Short mmCIF file of C-alpha atoms and ligand atoms in Angstrom, two decimals:
data_model
loop_
_atom_site.label_atom_id
_atom_site.label_comp_id
_atom_site.label_asym_id
_atom_site.label_seq_id
_atom_site.Cartn_x
_atom_site.Cartn_y
_atom_site.Cartn_z
CA MET A 296 141.13 75.29 46.22
CA SER A 297 142.25 74.33 42.59
CA GLY A 298 140.47 77.60 40.80
CA ILE A 299 141.58 79.17 38.05
CA SER A 300 142.00 83.02 37.76
CA ALA A 301 143.34 84.79 34.83
CA ARG A 302 143.92 88.32 34.82
CA ASN A 303 144.26 90.67 31.40
CA LEU A 304 146.03 87.65 29.80
CA LYS A 305 147.63 88.51 26.13
CA MET A 306 149.38 86.32 23.82
CA GLU A 307 150.80 88.13 20.66
CA PHE A 308 152.82 86.23 18.06
CA GLY A 309 154.79 89.32 16.16
CA ASP A 310 152.04 91.81 15.28
CA PHE A 311 149.29 89.20 15.57
CA VAL A 312 147.31 89.21 18.66
CA ALA A 313 145.86 85.58 19.43
CA VAL A 314 144.53 86.53 22.91
CA ARG A 315 143.42 90.28 23.71
CA ASP A 316 143.27 91.03 27.32
CA VAL A 317 141.12 88.13 28.92
CA SER A 318 140.13 87.48 32.20
CA PHE A 319 138.09 85.56 33.90
CA GLU A 320 137.54 83.08 37.19
CA VAL A 321 136.73 79.23 37.17
CA GLY A 322 135.71 78.13 40.22
CA SER A 323 137.26 74.78 41.97
CA GLY A 324 135.39 71.39 40.48
CA GLU A 325 133.89 73.43 37.70
CA PHE A 326 133.66 72.21 33.87
CA VAL A 327 134.38 75.08 31.83
CA THR A 328 134.46 74.95 27.90
CA LEU A 329 136.03 77.22 25.52
CA LEU A 330 134.04 77.33 22.32
CA GLY A 331 134.54 79.30 19.11
CA PRO A 332 135.13 78.64 15.28
CA SER A 333 138.67 78.01 14.50
CA GLY A 334 141.32 80.33 15.12
CA CYS A 335 139.73 82.16 17.81
CA GLY A 336 142.52 81.61 20.28
CA LYS A 337 141.17 78.67 22.24
CA THR A 338 144.23 76.52 22.00
CA THR A 339 146.57 79.50 22.64
CA LEU A 340 144.47 80.15 25.75
CA LEU A 341 144.71 76.22 27.07
CA LYS A 342 148.46 76.61 26.19
CA MET A 343 148.87 79.55 28.50
CA ILE A 344 146.84 77.60 31.25
CA SER A 345 149.04 74.62 30.85
CA GLY A 346 151.99 76.23 30.83
CA PHE A 347 153.29 75.70 27.32
CA LEU A 348 153.00 79.35 26.26
CA THR A 349 154.23 82.04 28.29
CA PRO A 350 151.76 85.04 27.80
CA THR A 351 152.86 88.49 26.59
CA GLY A 352 150.90 89.99 29.28
CA GLY A 353 148.90 89.29 32.21
CA GLU A 354 148.74 86.78 34.88
CA ILE A 355 147.48 83.24 35.84
CA HIS A 356 146.83 82.19 38.95
CA LEU A 357 146.36 78.43 39.73
CA ALA A 358 144.99 77.23 43.24
CA GLY A 359 145.87 80.99 44.35
CA GLN A 360 149.28 80.97 43.25
CA ASN A 361 150.63 82.93 40.54
CA VAL A 362 152.08 80.44 37.70
CA THR A 363 152.21 82.62 34.87
CA ARG A 364 155.83 81.80 34.18
CA THR A 365 156.12 78.30 35.69
CA PRO A 366 156.73 75.67 33.23
CA PRO A 367 154.02 73.04 32.56
CA GLU A 368 155.79 70.23 34.59
CA LYS A 369 155.48 72.35 37.89
CA ARG A 370 151.95 73.39 37.44
CA ASP A 371 149.40 71.31 38.85
CA THR A 372 147.67 70.61 35.71
CA ALA A 373 147.14 67.49 33.32
CA LEU A 374 146.54 68.08 29.67
CA CYS A 375 144.55 65.64 27.16
CA PHE A 376 145.04 66.15 23.62
CA GLN A 377 142.96 65.15 20.50
CA SER A 378 145.55 62.94 19.11
CA TYR A 379 146.29 60.41 22.14
CA ALA A 380 150.29 60.73 22.13
CA LEU A 381 150.34 57.57 23.77
CA PHE A 382 153.80 55.79 23.63
CA PRO A 383 153.54 53.08 20.94
CA HIS A 384 156.09 50.78 22.21
CA LEU A 385 154.68 50.67 25.79
CA THR A 386 151.49 48.58 26.74
CA VAL A 387 148.27 50.23 28.17
CA LEU A 388 149.66 49.58 31.78
CA GLU A 389 152.86 51.02 31.28
CA ASN A 390 151.44 54.21 29.46
CA LEU A 391 149.18 54.78 32.39
CA GLU A 392 152.33 54.23 34.72
CA PHE A 393 154.83 56.42 32.82
CA GLY A 394 153.90 59.88 34.53
CA LEU A 395 153.54 58.44 37.86
CA ARG A 396 157.23 56.38 37.55
CA GLN A 397 158.90 60.00 36.30
CA LYS A 398 157.30 61.38 39.50
CA LYS A 399 158.82 58.67 41.81
CA VAL A 400 155.48 58.28 43.31
CA PRO A 401 155.95 55.06 45.43
CA GLN A 402 154.71 51.84 44.89
CA ALA A 403 151.98 51.41 46.79
CA ASP A 404 150.46 54.70 46.10
CA ARG A 405 151.10 54.40 42.33
CA LYS A 406 149.00 50.68 42.79
CA GLU A 407 146.17 52.47 44.27
CA ARG A 408 145.86 55.06 41.94
CA LEU A 409 146.19 52.92 38.96
CA ASP A 410 143.70 50.51 40.20
CA ALA A 411 141.30 53.47 40.89
CA VAL A 412 141.67 54.84 37.17
CA ILE A 413 141.54 51.23 35.66
CA GLY A 414 138.32 50.45 37.59
CA ASN A 415 136.54 53.68 36.57
CA LEU A 416 137.48 53.78 32.86
CA ASP A 417 136.97 49.79 32.22
CA LEU A 418 140.52 49.16 30.89
CA SER A 419 141.37 46.11 33.05
CA LEU A 420 140.98 43.81 29.72
CA HIS A 421 143.35 45.79 27.62
CA LEU A 422 146.51 46.53 30.22
CA SER A 423 148.95 44.21 28.34
CA LYS A 424 147.74 45.55 24.61
CA LEU A 425 149.75 47.92 22.73
CA PRO A 426 148.17 51.26 21.56
CA ASN A 427 147.84 49.95 17.87
CA GLN A 428 145.77 47.03 19.34
CA LEU A 429 143.20 49.29 20.62
CA SER A 430 140.25 51.05 19.13
CA GLY A 431 139.83 55.03 19.05
CA GLY A 432 137.61 55.06 22.16
CA GLN A 433 140.04 52.71 24.01
CA GLN A 434 143.01 54.91 23.24
CA GLN A 435 140.92 57.93 24.41
CA ARG A 436 140.36 56.45 27.38
CA VAL A 437 143.92 55.41 27.92
CA ALA A 438 145.26 58.99 27.21
CA LEU A 439 142.48 60.15 29.50
CA GLY A 440 143.53 57.52 32.16
CA ARG A 441 147.15 58.62 32.13
CA ALA A 442 146.24 62.13 32.73
CA LEU A 443 143.74 61.30 36.00
CA VAL A 444 146.50 59.23 37.78
CA MET A 445 148.58 62.04 38.06
CA ARG A 446 145.37 63.28 40.24
CA PRO A 447 145.89 66.81 38.67
CA ASN A 448 143.74 69.54 40.48
CA VAL A 449 142.96 71.03 37.09
CA ILE A 450 142.35 68.78 33.89
CA LEU A 451 142.96 70.40 30.27
CA PHE A 452 141.19 69.06 27.48
CA ASP A 453 142.12 70.06 23.87
CA GLU A 454 139.18 68.44 21.26
CA PRO A 455 139.73 65.01 22.82
CA LEU A 456 136.83 63.70 20.98
CA SER A 457 137.27 64.84 17.31
CA ASN A 458 139.05 61.80 16.01
CA LEU A 459 136.00 59.35 17.23
CA ASP A 460 132.74 58.63 15.55
CA ALA A 461 129.55 60.05 16.54
CA LYS A 462 128.25 57.47 18.68
CA LEU A 463 131.49 57.00 20.67
CA ARG A 464 131.95 60.95 21.04
CA ASP A 465 128.58 60.67 22.69
CA GLN A 466 129.82 57.53 25.20
CA VAL A 467 133.28 59.23 25.76
CA ARG A 468 132.04 62.65 26.91
CA ILE A 469 129.63 61.03 29.24
CA GLU A 470 132.59 59.14 30.81
CA ILE A 471 134.97 62.36 31.15
CA ARG A 472 132.22 64.62 32.78
CA ARG A 473 131.19 61.81 34.89
CA ILE A 474 135.07 61.32 35.88
CA GLN A 475 135.55 65.01 36.29
CA GLN A 476 132.44 64.89 38.60
CA ASP A 477 134.00 61.95 40.52
CA PHE A 478 137.51 63.37 41.14
CA GLY A 479 136.20 66.93 41.96
CA LEU A 480 138.75 67.89 39.05
CA THR A 481 138.52 71.74 37.72
CA ALA A 482 138.28 71.41 33.89
CA ILE A 483 138.97 73.45 31.20
CA TYR A 484 137.63 71.79 27.61
CA VAL A 485 138.05 73.24 24.15
CA THR A 486 136.36 72.57 21.47
CA HIS A 487 134.25 73.96 18.55
CA ASP A 488 131.42 71.44 18.63
CA GLN A 489 128.74 73.46 20.15
CA ALA A 490 126.39 70.49 20.97
CA GLU A 491 129.37 69.16 22.98
CA ALA A 492 129.83 72.18 24.86
CA LEU A 493 125.82 72.57 25.95
CA ALA A 494 125.82 69.52 27.07
CA MET A 495 129.00 68.83 29.18
CA SER A 496 129.45 72.17 30.72
CA ASP A 497 128.82 74.37 33.73
CA ARG A 498 129.80 77.21 31.94
CA VAL A 499 130.78 77.89 28.36
CA PHE A 500 133.09 80.68 27.44
CA VAL A 501 132.32 81.80 23.59
CA MET A 502 135.34 83.16 22.46
CA ASN A 503 135.61 85.24 18.91
CA GLY A 504 138.73 86.95 17.56
CA GLY A 505 141.00 86.28 20.63
CA CYS A 506 138.27 87.74 23.42
CA ILE A 507 135.67 86.03 25.27
CA GLU A 508 132.39 87.43 24.17
CA GLN A 509 130.10 85.83 26.73
CA ALA A 510 130.65 83.62 29.81
CA ASP A 511 127.55 81.91 30.88
CA THR A 512 125.79 78.44 31.45
CA PRO A 513 124.74 76.63 28.64
CA GLU A 514 121.00 77.80 29.49
CA GLU A 515 121.85 81.16 29.92
CA LEU A 516 123.99 81.29 26.51
CA TYR A 517 120.67 80.03 24.71
CA SER A 518 118.27 81.95 26.05
CA ALA A 519 119.78 85.26 26.37
CA PRO A 520 122.92 85.75 24.15
CA LYS A 521 124.39 89.03 24.87
CA THR A 522 125.55 89.84 21.01
CA SER A 523 124.75 88.79 17.46
CA PHE A 524 128.00 86.77 17.48
CA VAL A 525 126.75 84.52 20.12
CA ALA A 526 122.96 84.29 19.10
CA ASP A 527 124.34 82.87 15.85
CA PHE A 528 127.15 80.69 17.20
CA ILE A 529 125.07 78.94 19.65
CA GLY A 530 122.05 77.23 18.03
CA SER A 531 120.42 79.06 15.46
CA ALA A 532 118.86 82.69 15.52
CA ASN A 533 117.23 85.14 13.49
CA VAL A 534 119.08 87.97 14.33
CA LEU A 535 118.20 92.10 12.51
CA ASP A 536 118.34 95.36 13.36
CA ALA A 537 115.56 97.49 15.59
CA GLU A 538 114.65 100.91 16.45
CA VAL A 539 113.16 101.03 19.97
CA THR A 540 110.35 103.53 19.44
CA SER A 541 108.97 103.23 22.93
CA ALA A 542 109.46 102.00 26.26
CA ASN A 543 106.46 101.97 28.74
CA GLY A 544 108.41 101.31 31.82
CA ASN A 545 107.03 97.74 33.06
CA GLY A 546 109.50 96.00 30.49
CA GLU A 547 107.79 96.22 27.27
CA ILE A 548 109.69 97.60 24.08
CA GLU A 549 108.00 98.58 20.89
CA LEU A 550 110.24 98.29 18.32
CA SER A 551 110.45 99.07 14.41
CA THR A 552 111.95 96.46 12.25
CA ALA A 553 112.19 95.38 8.75
CA LEU A 554 109.34 92.88 9.36
CA GLY A 555 106.93 95.66 11.04
CA PRO A 556 106.55 96.77 14.42
CA LEU A 557 107.30 94.08 17.20
CA VAL A 558 107.03 94.40 20.85
CA ALA A 559 109.73 92.81 23.28
CA ARG A 560 109.85 91.96 26.98
CA THR A 561 113.04 92.91 28.69
CA ASP A 562 114.24 93.33 32.08
CA THR A 563 117.11 95.35 31.08
CA PRO A 564 116.20 98.60 29.49
CA PRO A 565 118.19 99.02 26.14
CA GLN A 566 121.09 101.52 26.44
CA SER A 567 120.50 102.88 22.80
CA SER A 568 117.64 103.14 20.77
CA ARG A 569 119.56 101.60 17.65
CA VAL A 570 119.89 97.84 18.76
CA LYS A 571 119.88 94.44 17.55
CA ILE A 572 117.35 91.79 18.50
CA CYS A 573 117.32 88.05 17.83
CA TRP A 574 114.68 85.34 18.05
CA ARG A 575 115.00 81.38 17.64
CA PRO A 576 113.14 79.52 15.02
CA GLU A 577 111.65 77.37 17.38
CA HIS A 578 109.89 80.11 19.12
CA ALA A 579 107.82 81.03 15.99
CA ASP A 580 104.17 79.77 16.72
CA LEU A 581 102.29 78.85 13.66
CA SER A 582 98.97 77.98 15.31
CA ALA A 583 98.85 80.75 18.23
CA ASN A 584 96.96 84.15 17.22
CA GLY A 585 99.29 86.01 19.84
CA LYS A 586 101.10 89.48 19.71
CA ASN A 587 103.93 90.09 16.85
CA ARG A 588 101.81 88.51 14.17
CA LEU A 589 104.26 88.25 10.78
CA THR A 590 103.43 86.76 7.72
CA ALA A 591 106.02 85.05 5.40
CA ARG A 592 106.36 83.14 2.28
CA VAL A 593 108.01 79.73 2.43
CA SER A 594 111.26 79.49 0.14
CA HIS A 595 112.74 76.00 1.57
CA ARG A 596 111.53 73.27 3.73
CA ALA A 597 113.81 70.24 4.96
CA PHE A 598 111.80 67.73 6.72
CA GLN A 599 113.98 66.85 10.26
CA GLY A 600 111.58 64.23 11.76
CA HIS A 601 110.26 65.69 14.64
CA PHE A 602 110.20 69.05 13.32
CA THR A 603 110.08 70.75 9.73
CA ASP A 604 112.90 73.55 9.26
CA LEU A 605 111.43 76.37 7.07
CA HIS A 606 113.53 79.12 5.43
CA VAL A 607 110.88 81.96 4.94
CA GLU A 608 110.86 85.24 3.22
CA ALA A 609 109.42 88.48 4.55
CA SER A 610 110.25 92.35 3.69
CA GLY A 611 113.29 91.11 1.22
CA ALA A 612 115.09 89.05 3.90
CA GLU A 613 115.24 85.45 5.04
CA TYR A 614 114.42 83.84 8.09
CA ARG A 615 114.44 80.35 9.75
CA VAL A 616 111.36 78.95 11.52
CA GLN A 617 110.66 75.56 12.88
CA THR A 618 107.22 73.79 12.63
CA SER A 619 105.77 70.63 13.89
CA LYS A 620 103.40 70.45 10.96
CA PRO A 621 105.13 68.84 8.27
CA ALA A 622 102.42 69.61 5.79
CA ILE A 623 103.79 72.96 4.93
CA ARG A 624 105.34 73.06 1.50
CA GLU A 625 107.41 75.36 -0.68
CA GLY A 626 105.53 78.19 -1.67
CA ASP A 627 103.02 78.49 1.11
CA THR A 628 102.18 81.47 3.16
CA VAL A 629 102.45 81.41 6.61
CA THR A 630 101.65 83.36 9.71
CA PHE A 631 103.03 82.68 12.88
CA SER A 632 103.36 84.69 16.22
CA LEU A 633 106.30 85.85 18.36
CA GLN A 634 105.83 86.07 22.31
CA PRO A 635 107.58 89.38 23.44
CA GLU A 636 109.29 87.88 25.80
CA GLN A 637 111.35 85.77 23.23
CA ILE A 638 112.59 88.38 21.56
CA VAL A 639 116.14 88.90 22.78
CA LEU A 640 117.73 92.54 22.74
CA LEU A 641 121.49 92.37 21.80
CA GLU A 642 124.22 94.72 21.74
CA ALA A 643 123.74 98.27 20.92
CA MET A 644 124.65 98.78 17.33
CA ALA A 645 127.62 101.17 16.58
P1 LIG B 189 141.16 75.53 15.89
O1 LIG B 189 139.80 75.42 16.34
O2 LIG B 189 141.45 75.92 14.76
O3 LIG B 189 141.91 74.72 16.44
P2 LIG B 189 141.91 77.69 17.89
O4 LIG B 189 140.61 78.69 18.19
O5 LIG B 189 142.25 77.06 19.03
O6 LIG B 189 141.60 77.11 16.47
P3 LIG B 189 144.32 79.06 18.21
O7 LIG B 189 145.37 77.74 17.82
O8 LIG B 189 144.48 79.14 19.72
O9 LIG B 189 143.20 78.60 17.72
O10 LIG B 189 145.04 79.98 17.09
C1 LIG B 189 144.67 81.48 17.39
C2 LIG B 189 145.31 82.03 16.14
O11 LIG B 189 146.61 82.26 16.42
C3 LIG B 189 145.56 81.72 14.94
O12 LIG B 189 144.95 82.64 14.00
C4 LIG B 189 146.77 81.07 14.47
O13 LIG B 189 147.23 81.01 13.57
C5 LIG B 189 147.58 81.90 15.57
N1 LIG B 189 148.85 81.29 16.25
C6 LIG B 189 148.67 79.92 16.96
N2 LIG B 189 150.03 79.95 17.07
C7 LIG B 189 150.77 80.80 16.71
C8 LIG B 189 152.04 80.49 16.25
N3 LIG B 189 153.00 79.90 17.19
N4 LIG B 189 152.57 81.73 15.80
C9 LIG B 189 152.00 82.47 14.90
N5 LIG B 189 150.41 82.62 15.07
C10 LIG B 189 150.15 81.63 15.77
#
């Protein structure tokens, strides 16, 4: 059992609250990403899990043990940073071996662990090189290997790919996920790149202002965001205010909005008559004659290859619509429909 449990975690720096009353469970072998805008508290939360910061409130349990005040070196965790923090005067092999020597791991065990990681990360051709003789991607693999040889139960990543170019980032993220699964590691991964979070994670914790706004699978976050912040942060979404005018009991809800009356379908009845709703640009159907038919004027178009992104104006506001029809031009009037189940009800308005 190597799960993580956080209860009412809090981190205050003087009067400033960086993490407020955060509770969560991460299962053994689960890959969880902390995702959110700059300053939302991701790194602070990661540092509390690793032991580099002591929370000002709450508790952290690793593998069932309360480690809230345990120093980093006494926790079964390893940390992998964006700046690789390799020792510049040591070779790749010496860098990989460093932690094992420090922990006085016996020679035979040391060799077995090193061989496994070197093979897995394809580092055998680089063992005698110094870090400055490696590419960024190779350095990142050494940093990852150095964490993995310690066989931690929990591995923590702080934006490990942000120094790599886009292509390499894709490659290394696939490697990280494969290794995490092969070794059965519990992983917490910090990023502000939503594509990375959605592609790699079992679950994503979306953070905002020191809180976790929603903790869910990537698919759930995308299809059923709970707040307008999450709807807007994950992909793009059209968010608008709505008033519930009738709920017929079989899941269909009639709404009054700035775009006119709309019908939504939901399993969860709204808690309030005033709500926010959202719909995704790709759910606007420009060919069907379905429900929720809307008319708008195209104010901007951007051809994206397999689709065209349209900014459209209706009732004094701007919305985003995607279409596979590249012939639509700025100034055109478009009509589209929205399936009731693709209109998502968000949190009640204050
Ligand atoms: P980024 O994506 O930019 O790295 P983040 O979500 O990781 O952001 P944190 O580094 O956790 O954000 O910082 C959260 C907030 O706490 C920020 O407003 C930051 O200025 C503040 N903060 C972090 N460390 C300290 C500190 N030691 N003293 C005072 N304030 C701090």
